[in-house]
mmCIF file of C-alpha atoms and ligand atoms in Angstrom:
data_model
loop_
_atom_site.group_PDB
_atom_site.id
_atom_site.type_symbol
_atom_site.label_atom_id
_atom_site.label_comp_id
_atom_site.label_asym_id
_atom_site.label_seq_id
_atom_site.Cartn_x
_atom_site.Cartn_y
_atom_site.Cartn_z
ATOM 1 C CA MET E 1 31.640 85.738 170.336
ATOM 2 C CA SER E 2 28.702 85.263 168.633
ATOM 3 C CA GLU E 3 31.386 87.134 165.596
ATOM 4 C CA ASP E 4 33.428 84.162 166.241
ATOM 5 C CA ARG E 5 30.771 81.524 166.059
ATOM 6 C CA ASP E 6 29.886 82.913 162.955
ATOM 7 C CA THR E 7 32.912 83.034 161.341
ATOM 8 C CA GLU E 8 33.134 79.312 162.636
ATOM 9 C CA LEU E 9 30.616 77.994 160.858
ATOM 10 C CA ALA E 10 31.487 80.054 157.532
ATOM 11 C CA ASP E 11 34.637 78.040 158.034
ATOM 12 C CA THR E 12 32.222 74.768 158.701
ATOM 13 C CA LEU E 13 29.995 75.529 155.583
ATOM 14 C CA ALA E 14 32.862 76.513 153.059
ATOM 15 C CA GLU E 15 34.462 73.525 154.143
ATOM 16 C CA VAL E 16 31.444 71.657 153.839
ATOM 17 C CA GLY E 17 30.327 73.074 150.366
ATOM 18 C CA ARG E 18 34.549 71.747 149.615
ATOM 19 C CA ARG E 19 34.006 68.733 149.601
ATOM 20 C CA ILE E 20 30.444 68.226 148.386
ATOM 21 C CA GLY E 21 32.253 70.102 144.863
ATOM 22 C CA GLN E 22 34.550 67.259 145.351
ATOM 23 C CA ALA E 23 32.418 64.610 145.843
ATOM 24 C CA VAL E 24 30.588 65.214 142.532
ATOM 25 C CA THR E 25 33.899 65.716 140.968
ATOM 26 C CA ASP E 26 34.888 61.726 141.646
ATOM 27 C CA ALA E 27 31.073 60.972 140.896
ATOM 28 C CA LEU E 28 31.665 62.489 137.535
ATOM 29 C CA GLU E 29 35.221 61.240 136.943
ATOM 30 C CA ARG E 30 33.815 57.564 137.544
ATOM 31 C CA ILE E 31 30.827 57.793 135.612
ATOM 32 C CA ARG E 32 32.792 59.308 132.398
ATOM 33 C CA PRO E 33 33.993 56.483 131.077
ATOM 34 C CA THR E 34 30.108 55.454 130.664
ATOM 35 C CA PHE E 35 29.068 58.476 129.279
ATOM 36 C CA ASP E 36 31.242 58.339 126.956
ATOM 37 C CA ALA E 37 30.772 54.810 125.898
ATOM 38 C CA LEU E 38 27.192 55.674 125.705
ATOM 39 C CA ALA E 39 27.594 58.059 123.623
ATOM 40 C CA ALA E 40 29.532 55.475 120.768
ATOM 41 C CA VAL E 41 27.148 53.678 121.018
ATOM 42 C CA THR E 42 24.348 56.140 120.087
ATOM 43 C CA ASN E 43 25.892 56.986 117.176
ATOM 44 C CA ARG E 44 25.934 54.048 115.262
ATOM 45 C CA PRO E 45 23.768 54.510 112.768
ATOM 46 C CA GLU E 46 21.568 51.404 113.647
ATOM 47 C CA VAL E 47 21.269 53.256 117.768
ATOM 48 C CA ARG E 48 20.247 56.305 116.602
ATOM 49 C CA ALA E 49 17.527 55.018 114.462
ATOM 50 C CA VAL E 50 15.837 52.858 116.878
ATOM 51 C CA ILE E 51 16.690 55.832 119.756
ATOM 52 C CA GLU E 52 14.141 58.052 116.720
ATOM 53 C CA ARG E 53 11.562 55.630 116.538
ATOM 54 C CA ALA E 54 11.355 55.396 119.855
ATOM 55 C CA GLU E 55 10.876 59.666 119.857
ATOM 56 C CA LYS E 56 8.522 59.187 117.396
ATOM 57 C CA ALA E 57 6.610 56.499 119.174
ATOM 58 C CA VAL E 58 6.233 59.255 122.665
ATOM 59 C CA ARG E 59 5.933 62.513 120.547
ATOM 60 C CA ARG E 60 2.258 60.362 119.858
ATOM 61 C CA ARG E 61 0.548 61.765 122.765
ATOM 62 C CA PRO E 62 -2.908 60.377 123.963
ATOM 63 C CA CYS E 63 -5.774 62.926 123.814
ATOM 64 C CA LEU E 64 -6.331 63.390 126.809
ATOM 65 C CA CYS E 65 -9.744 65.011 126.514
ATOM 66 C CA PHE E 66 -12.849 64.250 129.278
ATOM 67 C CA CYS E 67 -15.551 64.147 125.794
ATOM 68 C CA SER E 68 -18.359 62.764 128.015
ATOM 69 C CA ARG E 69 -17.452 66.538 129.751
ATOM 70 C CA ALA E 70 -16.638 68.735 127.118
ATOM 71 C CA HIS E 71 -18.966 67.589 124.048
ATOM 72 C CA PRO E 72 -21.176 65.379 125.733
ATOM 73 C CA ALA E 73 -22.565 65.423 121.900
ATOM 74 C CA ASP E 74 -19.815 63.560 120.429
ATOM 75 C CA ARG E 75 -18.694 62.002 122.203
ATOM 76 C CA GLY E 76 -17.528 58.644 119.538
ATOM 77 C CA ILE E 77 -15.324 61.574 117.437
ATOM 78 C CA CYS E 78 -12.149 61.313 119.340
ATOM 79 C CA GLU E 79 -8.753 59.705 117.876
ATOM 80 C CA THR E 80 -7.598 58.450 121.102
ATOM 81 C CA PHE E 81 -3.700 58.088 120.554
ATOM 82 C CA ASP E 82 -3.386 60.297 117.920
ATOM 83 C CA ALA E 83 -3.204 64.101 119.973
ATOM 84 C CA VAL E 84 -1.688 67.519 117.727
ATOM 85 C CA ILE E 85 -3.030 70.670 119.208
ATOM 86 C CA THR E 86 -2.791 71.763 123.698
ATOM 87 C CA GLY E 87 -5.755 72.649 124.704
ATOM 88 C CA GLN E 88 -6.459 74.556 127.969
ATOM 89 C CA TYR E 89 -9.027 72.133 130.727
ATOM 90 C CA SER E 90 -10.034 73.963 133.429
ATOM 91 C CA SER E 91 -10.496 71.897 136.658
ATOM 92 C CA ASP E 92 -11.330 73.611 139.972
ATOM 93 C CA LEU E 93 -8.370 71.097 141.884
ATOM 94 C CA LEU E 94 -5.291 72.237 139.220
ATOM 95 C CA GLY E 95 -6.988 75.443 138.066
ATOM 96 C CA ASP E 96 -6.279 75.805 133.555
ATOM 97 C CA VAL E 97 -4.019 72.498 132.780
ATOM 98 C CA ASP E 98 -2.426 72.296 129.195
ATOM 99 C CA VAL E 99 -4.131 69.286 128.419
ATOM 100 C CA PRO E 100 -3.455 67.497 124.062
ATOM 101 C CA LEU E 101 -5.765 66.982 121.984
ATOM 102 C CA CYS E 102 -6.857 65.251 118.928
ATOM 103 C CA ALA E 103 -7.851 67.843 115.996
ATOM 104 C CA PRO E 104 -11.873 65.720 116.242
ATOM 105 C CA CYS E 105 -12.115 66.596 119.840
ATOM 106 C CA ALA E 106 -10.636 70.442 119.381
ATOM 107 C CA ALA E 107 -13.502 70.977 116.446
ATOM 108 C CA ALA E 108 -16.610 69.870 119.028
ATOM 109 C CA ARG E 109 -14.591 71.762 121.974
ATOM 110 C CA ALA E 110 -15.114 74.960 119.464
ATOM 111 C CA ALA E 111 -18.355 73.739 118.711
ATOM 112 C CA GLN E 112 -19.153 73.500 121.881
ATOM 113 C CA LYS E 113 -18.380 76.437 122.681
ATOM 114 C CA PHE E 114 -19.718 77.981 120.341
ATOM 115 C CA ALA E 115 -23.155 76.801 121.590
ATOM 116 C CA GLU E 116 -22.653 77.484 124.487
HETATM 117 ZN ZN1 ZN N 201 -12.847 64.270 122.951
HETATM 118 ZN ZN1 ZN N 202 -9.865 62.983 121.144
#
């Protein structure tokens, strides 16, 4: 009895899986022309230039140093929008997390640690 139900369940799951697979295939077929059009557009040089500029802007990361806490003696040195390296920030809430730091902050933090 219970074996029958298992088979039935397996059949149902297989059918559901088949339908989802079909739905995904249909959806992909439908958006495919959009993708092709997009690919054609992004290959044009003027569009590539815009994308590259955007990528460069995104790559400029803000410094997420907690200056007043991490190196209170040198609070004003931060190059806020020029984070170049990744440092560690320990917080009670998140544990150790990687944070982008600018070069002066990284140096100040190292000096601070050294002085401790
Ligand atoms: Zn800092
Ligand atoms: Zn900084």
